[in-house]
PDB file of C-alpha atoms in Angstrom:
ATOM      1  CA  MET A   1      18.989 -16.112   3.085  1.00 44.00           C
ATOM      2  CA  ALA A   2      22.663 -15.403   2.475  1.00 44.00           C
ATOM      3  CA  ASN A   3      21.931 -11.757   1.738  1.00 53.00           C
ATOM      4  CA  LYS A   4      20.004 -11.403   5.012  1.00 57.00           C
ATOM      5  CA  THR A   5      22.919 -12.915   6.915  1.00 56.00           C
ATOM      6  CA  VAL A   6      25.318 -10.441   5.325  1.00 56.00           C
ATOM      7  CA  TRP A   7      23.101  -7.507   6.319  1.00 64.00           C
ATOM      8  CA  ILE A   8      22.742  -8.843   9.876  1.00 66.00           C
ATOM      9  CA  VAL A   9      26.532  -8.858  10.150  1.00 64.00           C
ATOM     10  CA  LEU A  10      27.164  -5.528   8.400  1.00 73.00           C
ATOM     11  CA  LEU A  11      24.521  -3.313  10.024  1.00 77.00           C
ATOM     12  CA  PRO A  12      25.801  -3.576  13.614  1.00 79.00           C
ATOM     13  CA  GLY A  13      29.288  -2.896  12.294  1.00 80.00           C
ATOM     14  CA  ALA A  14      28.129   0.144  10.340  1.00 83.00           C
ATOM     15  CA  TYR A  15      26.164   1.638  13.243  1.00 83.00           C
ATOM     16  CA  LEU A  16      28.334   0.595  16.192  1.00 83.00           C
ATOM     17  CA  LEU A  17      31.790  -0.686  15.295  1.00 82.00           C
ATOM     18  CA  LEU A  18      32.773   1.890  12.655  1.00 83.00           C
ATOM     19  CA  PRO A  19      31.763   4.939  14.738  1.00 82.00           C
ATOM     20  CA  TRP A  20      33.665   3.472  17.700  1.00 82.00           C
ATOM     21  CA  LEU A  21      36.792   2.995  15.583  1.00 81.00           C
ATOM     22  CA  LEU A  22      36.645   6.437  13.926  1.00 81.00           C
ATOM     23  CA  HIS A  23      35.155   8.679  16.622  1.00 77.00           C
ATOM     24  CA  GLU A  24      38.557  10.312  17.242  1.00 78.00           C
ATOM     25  CA  ASN A  25      39.454  10.636  13.548  1.00 84.00           C
ATOM     26  CA  ALA A  26      37.252  13.468  12.283  1.00 86.00           C
ATOM     27  CA  TYR A  27      38.875  13.569   8.818  1.00 89.00           C
ATOM     28  CA  VAL A  28      38.256   9.915   8.004  1.00 90.00           C
ATOM     29  CA  LEU A  29      34.731  10.068   9.403  1.00 92.00           C
ATOM     30  CA  SER A  30      33.927  13.175   7.327  1.00 93.00           C
ATOM     31  CA  THR A  31      35.336  11.374   4.273  1.00 93.00           C
ATOM     32  CA  VAL A  32      33.019   8.437   4.937  1.00 94.00           C
ATOM     33  CA  VAL A  33      30.089  10.889   5.207  1.00 95.00           C
ATOM     34  CA  ALA A  34      31.022  12.411   1.826  1.00 95.00           C
ATOM     35  CA  ALA A  35      31.300   8.909   0.326  1.00 95.00           C
ATOM     36  CA  LEU A  36      27.810   8.040   1.606  1.00 96.00           C
ATOM     37  CA  VAL A  37      26.399  11.229   0.048  1.00 96.00           C
ATOM     38  CA  ILE A  38      27.865  10.113  -3.277  1.00 96.00           C
ATOM     39  CA  ALA A  39      26.456   6.634  -2.610  1.00 95.00           C
ATOM     40  CA  GLY A  40      22.971   8.116  -2.197  1.00 96.00           C
ATOM     41  CA  VAL A  41      23.175   9.998  -5.486  1.00 96.00           C
ATOM     42  CA  ALA A  42      24.645   6.898  -7.173  1.00 95.00           C
ATOM     43  CA  LEU A  43      21.710   4.878  -5.853  1.00 95.00           C
ATOM     44  CA  SER A  44      19.240   7.372  -7.325  1.00 95.00           C
ATOM     45  CA  TRP A  45      21.100   7.304 -10.654  1.00 94.00           C
ATOM     46  CA  ALA A  46      21.135   3.501 -10.711  1.00 91.00           C
ATOM     47  CA  LEU A  47      17.419   3.350  -9.887  1.00 91.00           C
ATOM     48  CA  LEU A  48      16.629   5.522 -12.892  1.00 90.00           C
ATOM     49  CA  GLY A  49      18.979   3.564 -15.157  1.00 85.00           C
ATOM     50  CA  ASN A  50      18.121   0.073 -13.950  1.00 83.00           C
ATOM     51  CA  LEU A  51      14.354   0.384 -13.481  1.00 81.00           C
ATOM     52  CA  GLY A  52      13.530   3.395 -15.610  1.00 76.00           C
ATOM     53  CA  GLY A  53      15.899   2.399 -18.406  1.00 78.00           C
ATOM     54  CA  MET A  54      17.117   6.010 -18.709  1.00 83.00           C
ATOM     55  CA  ILE A  55      20.731   7.144 -18.506  1.00 86.00           C
ATOM     56  CA  SER A  56      21.027  10.586 -16.932  1.00 87.00           C
ATOM     57  CA  PHE A  57      23.881  13.098 -17.167  1.00 88.00           C
ATOM     58  CA  GLY A  58      21.949  15.687 -15.207  1.00 88.00           C
ATOM     59  CA  HIS A  59      21.562  14.467 -11.643  1.00 92.00           C
ATOM     60  CA  ALA A  60      23.488  17.542 -10.541  1.00 93.00           C
ATOM     61  CA  ALA A  61      20.258  19.450 -11.257  1.00 94.00           C
ATOM     62  CA  PHE A  62      18.325  17.431  -8.665  1.00 96.00           C
ATOM     63  CA  PHE A  63      21.183  17.555  -6.171  1.00 96.00           C
ATOM     64  CA  GLY A  64      21.618  21.315  -6.548  1.00 95.00           C
ATOM     65  CA  VAL A  65      17.922  22.204  -6.485  1.00 96.00           C
ATOM     66  CA  GLY A  66      17.414  20.054  -3.384  1.00 96.00           C
ATOM     67  CA  ALA A  67      20.358  21.753  -1.689  1.00 96.00           C
ATOM     68  CA  TYR A  68      19.167  25.276  -2.480  1.00 96.00           C
ATOM     69  CA  VAL A  69      15.512  24.664  -1.589  1.00 96.00           C
ATOM     70  CA  SER A  70      16.420  23.173   1.774  1.00 96.00           C
ATOM     71  CA  ALA A  71      19.027  25.831   2.574  1.00 95.00           C
ATOM     72  CA  LEU A  72      16.839  28.788   1.593  1.00 95.00           C
ATOM     73  CA  THR A  73      13.694  27.562   3.335  1.00 95.00           C
ATOM     74  CA  SER A  74      15.621  26.946   6.548  1.00 95.00           C
ATOM     75  CA  ILE A  75      17.210  30.427   6.379  1.00 93.00           C
ATOM     76  CA  LYS A  76      14.463  32.647   4.961  1.00 91.00           C
ATOM     77  CA  LEU A  77      11.417  30.814   6.354  1.00 92.00           C
ATOM     78  CA  ASP A  78      13.118  29.606   9.534  1.00 91.00           C
ATOM     79  CA  LEU A  79      11.923  26.075   8.759  1.00 93.00           C
ATOM     80  CA  PRO A  80      13.380  23.298  10.967  1.00 94.00           C
ATOM     81  CA  VAL A  81      16.195  21.462   9.220  1.00 94.00           C
ATOM     82  CA  LEU A  82      14.510  18.074   9.544  1.00 94.00           C
ATOM     83  CA  LEU A  83      11.552  19.461   7.585  1.00 95.00           C
ATOM     84  CA  ALA A  84      13.682  21.428   5.135  1.00 96.00           C
ATOM     85  CA  ILE A  85      15.593  18.329   3.990  1.00 96.00           C
ATOM     86  CA  PRO A  86      12.563  16.389   2.640  1.00 96.00           C
ATOM     87  CA  LEU A  87      11.286  19.686   1.252  1.00 97.00           C
ATOM     88  CA  GLY A  88      14.535  19.869  -0.698  1.00 96.00           C
ATOM     89  CA  GLY A  89      13.672  16.466  -2.133  1.00 96.00           C
ATOM     90  CA  LEU A  90      10.271  17.802  -3.176  1.00 97.00           C
ATOM     91  CA  GLY A  91      11.986  20.785  -4.768  1.00 96.00           C
ATOM     92  CA  ALA A  92      14.017  18.344  -6.863  1.00 96.00           C
ATOM     93  CA  VAL A  93      10.762  16.607  -7.818  1.00 96.00           C
ATOM     94  CA  GLY A  94       9.481  19.983  -9.007  1.00 95.00           C
ATOM     95  CA  ALA A  95      12.584  20.341 -11.174  1.00 94.00           C
ATOM     96  CA  ALA A  96      11.999  16.834 -12.550  1.00 94.00           C
ATOM     97  CA  LEU A  97       8.401  17.751 -13.445  1.00 94.00           C
ATOM     98  CA  LEU A  98       9.797  20.384 -15.784  1.00 92.00           C
ATOM     99  CA  MET A  99      11.814  17.629 -17.463  1.00 91.00           C
ATOM    100  CA  LEU A 100       8.874  15.327 -18.187  1.00 90.00           C
ATOM    101  CA  PRO A 101       8.566  16.473 -21.840  1.00 89.00           C
ATOM    102  CA  VAL A 102      11.978  14.927 -22.606  1.00 87.00           C
ATOM    103  CA  LEU A 103      10.733  11.446 -21.625  1.00 85.00           C
ATOM    104  CA  ARG A 104       9.796  10.921 -25.253  1.00 82.00           C
ATOM    105  CA  LEU A 105      13.526  11.020 -26.036  1.00 82.00           C
ATOM    106  CA  ARG A 106      15.630   7.889 -25.746  1.00 79.00           C
ATOM    107  CA  GLY A 107      19.263   6.950 -25.234  1.00 77.00           C
ATOM    108  CA  PRO A 108      21.859   9.692 -25.569  1.00 82.00           C
ATOM    109  CA  TYR A 109      19.232  12.264 -26.541  1.00 86.00           C
ATOM    110  CA  PHE A 110      17.519  11.937 -23.153  1.00 87.00           C
ATOM    111  CA  ALA A 111      20.880  12.042 -21.348  1.00 86.00           C
ATOM    112  CA  LEU A 112      21.934  15.224 -23.140  1.00 88.00           C
ATOM    113  CA  ALA A 113      18.550  16.874 -22.596  1.00 89.00           C
ATOM    114  CA  ILE A 114      18.787  16.262 -18.840  1.00 90.00           C
ATOM    115  CA  LEU A 115      22.348  17.628 -18.906  1.00 90.00           C
ATOM    116  CA  ALA A 116      21.040  20.801 -20.560  1.00 91.00           C
ATOM    117  CA  TYR A 117      18.472  21.199 -17.767  1.00 91.00           C
ATOM    118  CA  ALA A 118      21.264  20.940 -15.178  1.00 90.00           C
ATOM    119  CA  HIS A 119      23.099  23.820 -16.870  1.00 92.00           C
ATOM    120  CA  ILE A 120      19.894  25.877 -16.944  1.00 93.00           C
ATOM    121  CA  PHE A 121      19.374  25.437 -13.198  1.00 93.00           C
ATOM    122  CA  ARG A 122      22.997  26.373 -12.512  1.00 93.00           C
ATOM    123  CA  ILE A 123      22.566  29.572 -14.533  1.00 94.00           C
ATOM    124  CA  LEU A 124      19.323  30.376 -12.690  1.00 93.00           C
ATOM    125  CA  ALA A 125      21.046  29.917  -9.330  1.00 92.00           C
ATOM    126  CA  THR A 126      23.842  32.228 -10.477  1.00 92.00           C
ATOM    127  CA  GLU A 127      21.650  34.978 -11.902  1.00 91.00           C
ATOM    128  CA  TRP A 128      18.797  34.974  -9.369  1.00 89.00           C
ATOM    129  CA  ARG A 129      20.867  36.938  -6.880  1.00 89.00           C
ATOM    130  CA  GLN A 130      17.944  38.248  -4.813  1.00 89.00           C
ATOM    131  CA  VAL A 131      17.056  34.705  -3.751  1.00 88.00           C
ATOM    132  CA  THR A 132      20.149  32.528  -4.133  1.00 88.00           C
ATOM    133  CA  GLY A 133      22.871  35.084  -3.505  1.00 87.00           C
ATOM    134  CA  GLY A 134      24.222  34.544  -7.010  1.00 87.00           C
ATOM    135  CA  ALA A 135      27.836  33.517  -7.477  1.00 87.00           C
ATOM    136  CA  GLY A 136      28.559  34.633  -3.912  1.00 86.00           C
ATOM    137  CA  GLY A 137      26.470  31.740  -2.666  1.00 86.00           C
ATOM    138  CA  VAL A 138      24.554  31.146   0.542  1.00 91.00           C
ATOM    139  CA  ALA A 139      26.430  31.146   3.860  1.00 90.00           C
ATOM    140  CA  HIS A 140      25.520  30.259   7.434  1.00 91.00           C
ATOM    141  CA  ILE A 141      23.181  27.418   6.467  1.00 93.00           C
ATOM    142  CA  PRO A 142      21.786  25.864   9.670  1.00 94.00           C
ATOM    143  CA  GLY A 143      23.319  22.550  10.621  1.00 92.00           C
ATOM    144  CA  LEU A 144      21.588  19.376  11.712  1.00 92.00           C
ATOM    145  CA  PRO A 145      19.776  19.789  15.054  1.00 91.00           C
ATOM    146  CA  THR A 146      20.431  18.424  18.510  1.00 87.00           C
ATOM    147  CA  LEU A 147      17.826  15.852  19.546  1.00 87.00           C
ATOM    148  CA  LEU A 148      17.539  14.137  22.927  1.00 85.00           C
ATOM    149  CA  GLY A 149      20.893  15.579  23.905  1.00 84.00           C
ATOM    150  CA  PHE A 150      22.740  14.196  20.862  1.00 87.00           C
ATOM    151  CA  ASP A 151      24.316  16.694  18.443  1.00 88.00           C
ATOM    152  CA  PHE A 152      23.570  15.476  14.928  1.00 89.00           C
ATOM    153  CA  SER A 153      25.636  18.326  13.468  1.00 88.00           C
ATOM    154  CA  SER A 154      28.779  16.540  14.689  1.00 89.00           C
ATOM    155  CA  LYS A 155      30.703  14.253  12.344  1.00 90.00           C
ATOM    156  CA  LEU A 156      29.314  11.198  14.119  1.00 91.00           C
ATOM    157  CA  GLY A 157      25.769  12.575  13.995  1.00 91.00           C
ATOM    158  CA  ALA A 158      26.044  13.374  10.284  1.00 93.00           C
ATOM    159  CA  TYR A 159      27.385   9.870   9.642  1.00 94.00           C
ATOM    160  CA  LEU A 160      24.452   8.218  11.413  1.00 93.00           C
ATOM    161  CA  VAL A 161      21.924  10.381   9.550  1.00 95.00           C
ATOM    162  CA  VAL A 162      23.374   9.846   6.071  1.00 96.00           C
ATOM    163  CA  LEU A 163      23.871   6.116   6.690  1.00 95.00           C
ATOM    164  CA  SER A 164      20.210   5.822   7.687  1.00 94.00           C
ATOM    165  CA  LEU A 165      19.114   7.751   4.589  1.00 96.00           C
ATOM    166  CA  VAL A 166      21.170   5.504   2.293  1.00 95.00           C
ATOM    167  CA  LEU A 167      19.762   2.333   3.862  1.00 93.00           C
ATOM    168  CA  LEU A 168      16.196   3.701   3.807  1.00 94.00           C
ATOM    169  CA  PHE A 169      16.333   4.490   0.088  1.00 95.00           C
ATOM    170  CA  ALA A 170      18.101   1.194  -0.659  1.00 92.00           C
ATOM    171  CA  LEU A 171      15.219  -0.597   1.079  1.00 91.00           C
ATOM    172  CA  LEU A 172      12.688   1.427  -0.928  1.00 93.00           C
ATOM    173  CA  TYR A 173      14.585   0.636  -4.146  1.00 92.00           C
ATOM    174  CA  GLY A 174      14.491  -3.060  -3.288  1.00 89.00           C
ATOM    175  CA  ARG A 175      10.767  -3.027  -2.550  1.00 90.00           C
ATOM    176  CA  ILE A 176      10.020  -1.376  -5.899  1.00 90.00           C
ATOM    177  CA  ARG A 177      12.362  -3.675  -7.774  1.00 87.00           C
ATOM    178  CA  HIS A 178      10.659  -6.804  -6.456  1.00 85.00           C
ATOM    179  CA  SER A 179       7.136  -5.443  -6.908  1.00 84.00           C
ATOM    180  CA  ASP A 180       4.844  -5.907  -9.912  1.00 78.00           C
ATOM    181  CA  HIS A 181       5.797  -2.418 -11.082  1.00 76.00           C
ATOM    182  CA  GLY A 182       9.470  -3.395 -10.934  1.00 75.00           C
ATOM    183  CA  LEU A 183       8.748  -6.462 -13.060  1.00 77.00           C
ATOM    184  CA  ALA A 184       6.950  -4.283 -15.615  1.00 74.00           C
ATOM    185  CA  LEU A 185       9.825  -1.790 -15.653  1.00 75.00           C
ATOM    186  CA  ARG A 186      12.402  -4.508 -16.282  1.00 70.00           C
ATOM    187  CA  ALA A 187      10.212  -5.975 -19.024  1.00 68.00           C
ATOM    188  CA  MET A 188      10.157  -2.560 -20.700  1.00 68.00           C
ATOM    189  CA  HIS A 189      13.919  -2.798 -21.240  1.00 63.00           C
ATOM    190  CA  ASP A 190      13.431  -5.737 -23.616  1.00 58.00           C
ATOM    191  CA  SER A 191      10.464  -4.331 -25.496  1.00 57.00           C
ATOM    192  CA  GLU A 192       8.608  -1.198 -24.480  1.00 58.00           C
ATOM    193  CA  ASP A 193       6.105  -1.644 -27.311  1.00 57.00           C
ATOM    194  CA  ALA A 194       5.286  -5.180 -26.160  1.00 50.00           C
ATOM    195  CA  THR A 195       4.583  -4.038 -22.595  1.00 58.00           C
ATOM    196  CA  ARG A 196       2.253  -1.350 -23.929  1.00 59.00           C
ATOM    197  CA  VAL A 197       0.302  -3.997 -25.814  1.00 53.00           C
ATOM    198  CA  VAL A 198      -0.414  -5.852 -22.558  1.00 53.00           C
ATOM    199  CA  GLY A 199      -1.632  -2.656 -20.898  1.00 59.00           C
ATOM    200  CA  VAL A 200       1.467  -1.319 -19.137  1.00 63.00           C
ATOM    201  CA  ASN A 201       1.610   2.483 -19.108  1.00 71.00           C
ATOM    202  CA  SER A 202       5.338   2.729 -19.781  1.00 72.00           C
ATOM    203  CA  THR A 203       5.396   6.533 -19.926  1.00 77.00           C
ATOM    204  CA  LEU A 204       3.777   6.839 -16.487  1.00 83.00           C
ATOM    205  CA  LEU A 205       6.139   4.297 -14.931  1.00 84.00           C
ATOM    206  CA  LYS A 206       9.196   6.027 -16.405  1.00 85.00           C
ATOM    207  CA  ALA A 207       7.917   9.381 -15.144  1.00 89.00           C
ATOM    208  CA  LEU A 208       7.470   7.973 -11.637  1.00 90.00           C
ATOM    209  CA  MET A 209      11.034   6.588 -11.667  1.00 90.00           C
ATOM    210  CA  LEU A 210      12.360   9.978 -12.776  1.00 93.00           C
ATOM    211  CA  LEU A 211      10.484  11.740  -9.965  1.00 95.00           C
ATOM    212  CA  LEU A 212      11.595   9.228  -7.336  1.00 95.00           C
ATOM    213  CA  SER A 213      15.192   9.388  -8.531  1.00 95.00           C
ATOM    214  CA  ALA A 214      15.048  13.183  -8.370  1.00 96.00           C
ATOM    215  CA  PHE A 215      13.617  13.101  -4.834  1.00 97.00           C
ATOM    216  CA  ILE A 216      16.429  10.836  -3.580  1.00 97.00           C
ATOM    217  CA  ALA A 217      19.148  12.975  -5.155  1.00 96.00           C
ATOM    218  CA  GLY A 218      17.476  16.128  -3.819  1.00 96.00           C
ATOM    219  CA  VAL A 219      17.380  14.784  -0.261  1.00 97.00           C
ATOM    220  CA  PHE A 220      21.105  14.043  -0.352  1.00 97.00           C
ATOM    221  CA  GLY A 221      21.773  17.474  -1.816  1.00 96.00           C
ATOM    222  CA  ALA A 222      19.781  19.004   1.035  1.00 97.00           C
ATOM    223  CA  PHE A 223      21.595  16.922   3.647  1.00 97.00           C
ATOM    224  CA  ASN A 224      24.935  17.932   2.172  1.00 96.00           C
ATOM    225  CA  ALA A 225      23.998  21.633   2.313  1.00 95.00           C
ATOM    226  CA  HIS A 226      23.251  21.401   6.032  1.00 95.00           C
ATOM    227  CA  THR A 227      26.510  19.530   6.596  1.00 95.00           C
ATOM    228  CA  ILE A 228      28.913  21.918   4.834  1.00 93.00           C
ATOM    229  CA  ASN A 229      26.812  25.021   5.761  1.00 93.00           C
ATOM    230  CA  PHE A 230      27.625  26.838   2.514  1.00 93.00           C
ATOM    231  CA  LEU A 231      26.419  26.699  -1.093  1.00 93.00           C
ATOM    232  CA  GLU A 232      27.395  28.314  -4.368  1.00 92.00           C
ATOM    233  CA  PRO A 233      26.142  27.407  -7.869  1.00 92.00           C
ATOM    234  CA  ASP A 234      29.338  25.922  -9.278  1.00 92.00           C
ATOM    235  CA  TYR A 235      29.543  23.540  -6.330  1.00 93.00           C
ATOM    236  CA  ALA A 236      25.850  22.657  -5.966  1.00 92.00           C
ATOM    237  CA  PHE A 237      25.431  21.986  -9.704  1.00 93.00           C
ATOM    238  CA  GLY A 238      29.017  20.861 -10.285  1.00 90.00           C
ATOM    239  CA  SER A 239      29.955  18.096 -12.685  1.00 87.00           C
ATOM    240  CA  ALA A 240      31.297  16.036  -9.768  1.00 88.00           C
ATOM    241  CA  TRP A 241      27.695  15.255  -8.785  1.00 90.00           C
ATOM    242  CA  VAL A 242      27.292  13.659 -12.212  1.00 88.00           C
ATOM    243  CA  THR A 243      30.610  11.902 -12.793  1.00 88.00           C
ATOM    244  CA  LEU A 244      31.326  10.476  -9.322  1.00 90.00           C
ATOM    245  CA  PRO A 245      27.901   8.831  -8.834  1.00 91.00           C
ATOM    246  CA  ILE A 246      28.012   7.365 -12.349  1.00 90.00           C
ATOM    247  CA  VAL A 247      31.530   6.011 -11.838  1.00 89.00           C
ATOM    248  CA  ALA A 248      30.510   4.643  -8.420  1.00 90.00           C
ATOM    249  CA  ALA A 249      27.360   2.970  -9.744  1.00 90.00           C
ATOM    250  CA  ILE A 250      29.095   1.370 -12.731  1.00 88.00           C
ATOM    251  CA  PHE A 251      32.140   0.342 -10.681  1.00 87.00           C
ATOM    252  CA  GLY A 252      30.030  -1.297  -7.975  1.00 87.00           C
ATOM    253  CA  GLY A 253      27.395  -2.716 -10.327  1.00 84.00           C
ATOM    254  CA  TYR A 254      24.488  -0.445 -11.157  1.00 82.00           C
ATOM    255  CA  ARG A 255      22.072  -3.299 -11.801  1.00 84.00           C
ATOM    256  CA  THR A 256      22.311  -4.302  -8.138  1.00 86.00           C
ATOM    257  CA  ILE A 257      21.061  -2.389  -5.110  1.00 87.00           C
ATOM    258  CA  ALA A 258      24.167  -2.589  -2.935  1.00 86.00           C
ATOM    259  CA  GLY A 259      26.548  -2.129  -5.886  1.00 87.00           C
ATOM    260  CA  PRO A 260      26.313   1.698  -6.142  1.00 90.00           C
ATOM    261  CA  ILE A 261      26.817   1.996  -2.369  1.00 92.00           C
ATOM    262  CA  LEU A 262      29.808  -0.336  -2.377  1.00 90.00           C
ATOM    263  CA  GLY A 263      31.223   1.413  -5.452  1.00 89.00           C
ATOM    264  CA  ALA A 264      30.943   4.881  -3.891  1.00 92.00           C
ATOM    265  CA  LEU A 265      32.642   3.791  -0.684  1.00 92.00           C
ATOM    266  CA  ALA A 266      35.382   1.949  -2.562  1.00 89.00           C
ATOM    267  CA  ILE A 267      36.330   4.586  -5.108  1.00 90.00           C
ATOM    268  CA  TYR A 268      35.909   7.701  -2.955  1.00 91.00           C
ATOM    269  CA  LEU A 269      37.668   6.367   0.124  1.00 91.00           C
ATOM    270  CA  ALA A 270      40.468   4.909  -1.980  1.00 88.00           C
ATOM    271  CA  ASP A 271      40.826   8.193  -3.857  1.00 87.00           C
ATOM    272  CA  GLN A 272      40.835  10.434  -0.763  1.00 87.00           C
ATOM    273  CA  LEU A 273      42.747   8.242   1.681  1.00 87.00           C
ATOM    274  CA  ILE A 274      45.220   6.431  -0.585  1.00 86.00           C
ATOM    275  CA  PHE A 275      45.622   7.845  -4.087  1.00 81.00           C
ATOM    276  CA  LYS A 276      45.501  11.487  -2.983  1.00 80.00           C
ATOM    277  CA  ALA A 277      48.315  10.854  -0.490  1.00 78.00           C
ATOM    278  CA  LEU A 278      50.422   9.113  -3.125  1.00 79.00           C
ATOM    279  CA  MET A 279      49.557  11.501  -5.992  1.00 75.00           C
ATOM    280  CA  PRO A 280      48.443  14.949  -4.737  1.00 73.00           C
ATOM    281  CA  ILE A 281      48.064  16.076  -8.360  1.00 76.00           C
ATOM    282  CA  GLY A 282      46.198  13.934 -10.857  1.00 70.00           C
ATOM    283  CA  HIS A 283      45.011  11.307  -8.391  1.00 67.00           C
ATOM    284  CA  GLN A 284      41.600  11.253 -10.128  1.00 71.00           C
ATOM    285  CA  LEU A 285      43.290   9.575 -13.102  1.00 76.00           C
ATOM    286  CA  VAL A 286      43.602   6.424 -11.023  1.00 75.00           C
ATOM    287  CA  LEU A 287      39.812   6.273 -10.712  1.00 74.00           C
ATOM    288  CA  GLY A 288      39.510   6.313 -14.490  1.00 76.00           C
ATOM    289  CA  LEU A 289      42.025   3.488 -14.745  1.00 80.00           C
ATOM    290  CA  LEU A 290      40.192   1.467 -12.094  1.00 76.00           C
ATOM    291  CA  LEU A 291      36.899   1.941 -13.915  1.00 76.00           C
ATOM    292  CA  VAL A 292      38.414   0.785 -17.202  1.00 80.00           C
ATOM    293  CA  LEU A 293      39.903  -2.290 -15.508  1.00 78.00           C
ATOM    294  CA  MET A 294      36.611  -3.109 -13.814  1.00 75.00           C
ATOM    295  CA  ILE A 295      34.668  -2.826 -17.081  1.00 76.00           C
ATOM    296  CA  ALA A 296      37.242  -5.065 -18.779  1.00 76.00           C
ATOM    297  CA  LEU A 297      37.309  -7.679 -16.006  1.00 74.00           C
ATOM    298  CA  SER A 298      33.663  -7.551 -14.927  1.00 70.00           C
ATOM    299  CA  PRO A 299      31.311  -5.382 -17.009  1.00 70.00           C
ATOM    300  CA  SER A 300      28.550  -6.007 -14.470  1.00 71.00           C
ATOM    301  CA  GLY A 301      30.596  -4.368 -11.684  1.00 71.00           C
ATOM    302  CA  LEU A 302      32.458  -5.112  -8.450  1.00 75.00           C
ATOM    303  CA  LEU A 303      29.618  -6.670  -6.442  1.00 70.00           C
ATOM    304  CA  PRO A 304      28.715  -9.301  -9.078  1.00 68.00           C
ATOM    305  CA  LEU A 305      32.458 -10.040  -9.412  1.00 69.00           C
ATOM    306  CA  LEU A 306      32.794 -10.601  -5.656  1.00 70.00           C
ATOM    307  CA  ARG A 307      29.724 -12.832  -5.694  1.00 66.00           C
ATOM    308  CA  LYS A 308      31.173 -14.837  -8.575  1.00 66.00           C
ATOM    309  CA  LEU A 309      34.522 -15.239  -6.843  1.00 63.00           C
ATOM    310  CA  SER A 310      32.915 -16.241  -3.540  1.00 59.00           C
ATOM    311  CA  TRP A 311      30.705 -18.758  -5.358  1.00 53.00           C
ATOM    312  CA  ARG A 312      33.732 -20.254  -7.119  1.00 57.00           C
ATOM    313  CA  ARG A 313      35.614 -20.442  -3.841  1.00 56.00           C
ATOM    314  CA  ALA A 314      32.675 -22.113  -2.124  1.00 45.00           C
ATOM    315  CA  SER A 315      32.280 -24.554  -5.034  1.00 50.00           C
ATOM    316  CA  SER A 316      35.999 -25.356  -4.952  1.00 55.00           C
ATOM    317  CA  LEU A 317      35.875 -25.987  -1.212  1.00 49.00           C
ATOM    318  CA  LEU A 318      32.825 -28.221  -1.625  1.00 46.00           C
ATOM    319  CA  ARG A 319      34.575 -30.255  -4.327  1.00 57.00           C
ATOM    320  CA  LYS A 320      37.623 -30.737  -2.081  1.00 53.00           C
ATOM    321  CA  LEU A 321      35.430 -31.935   0.768  1.00 48.00           C
ATOM    322  CA  CYS A 322      33.671 -34.397  -1.550  1.00 52.00           C
ATOM    323  CA  ARG A 323      37.008 -35.742  -2.779  1.00 57.00           C
ATOM    324  CA  ARG A 324      38.256 -36.285   0.759  1.00 53.00           C
ATOM    325  CA  LYS A 325      35.029 -38.054   1.702  1.00 48.00           C
ATOM    326  CA  ASN A 326      35.230 -40.358  -1.335  1.00 53.00           C
ATOM    327  CA  ALA A 327      38.896 -41.071  -0.628  1.00 53.00           C
TER     328      ALA A 327
END
């Protein structure tokens, strides 16, 4: 009940109050859009890690493939952007299908294998000049359309679209997590062999989580391509699309649904709006320090820490009220 109340309060603020406050500040609004893109990738990473039990260092592959598929289909096939974006997600699913053989690997071996795939896709995007433009990249990518008189290619329009995508996939994540399949996936973390004995097809479930995670990352890659209107391999498959989502998910609490979103907003906005102004060079070091402090203080992340603190505060207030009543 408490969680529903929080969402009832936050959603109107996210859709109405924040755009009203920032509609004249294009830089801050574009920074929030970038933070929400990272939040979407962090959510996909956390889904794979929390439900699938697989740590990935290669989500840049899904992000980049989704970006290129959406950009190229909208340019070369003249496909509407709103159709090209989910097609970018399907392109990322196609990339994930090629990775299915590595599901038999576990732990760091799986993570490194996925990282190798990301490098392979970056090389393909660089060398396949006839299609991708090579190192020169792809320019003049169509922006988001205008619908019912509202320009979604504006900063405000992009914010509303990416916010809706993040909330949609967070809702999907929550539905899966609380389903029977989610229960089976969490049980696999304790003993995969035991779940197989009771008839759970662990390999199939892990494959489905990999494909879903890839689709989510690919959609955000596609959205980002139509927002910045330019792509080149080193950017689309850059290491930032691996490190920032991982840092965000761990900082916010990757075993929760809202944690990766909160973590992305907290670290990216703090980095771009505060630390970058104070330290133009080397401001990313502060993020590393914050992550270390968070792991030391609360290994489960920022959101569980806030919940713990709020619970302690509520308990303390309740005890004070009881003492006054007894007195």
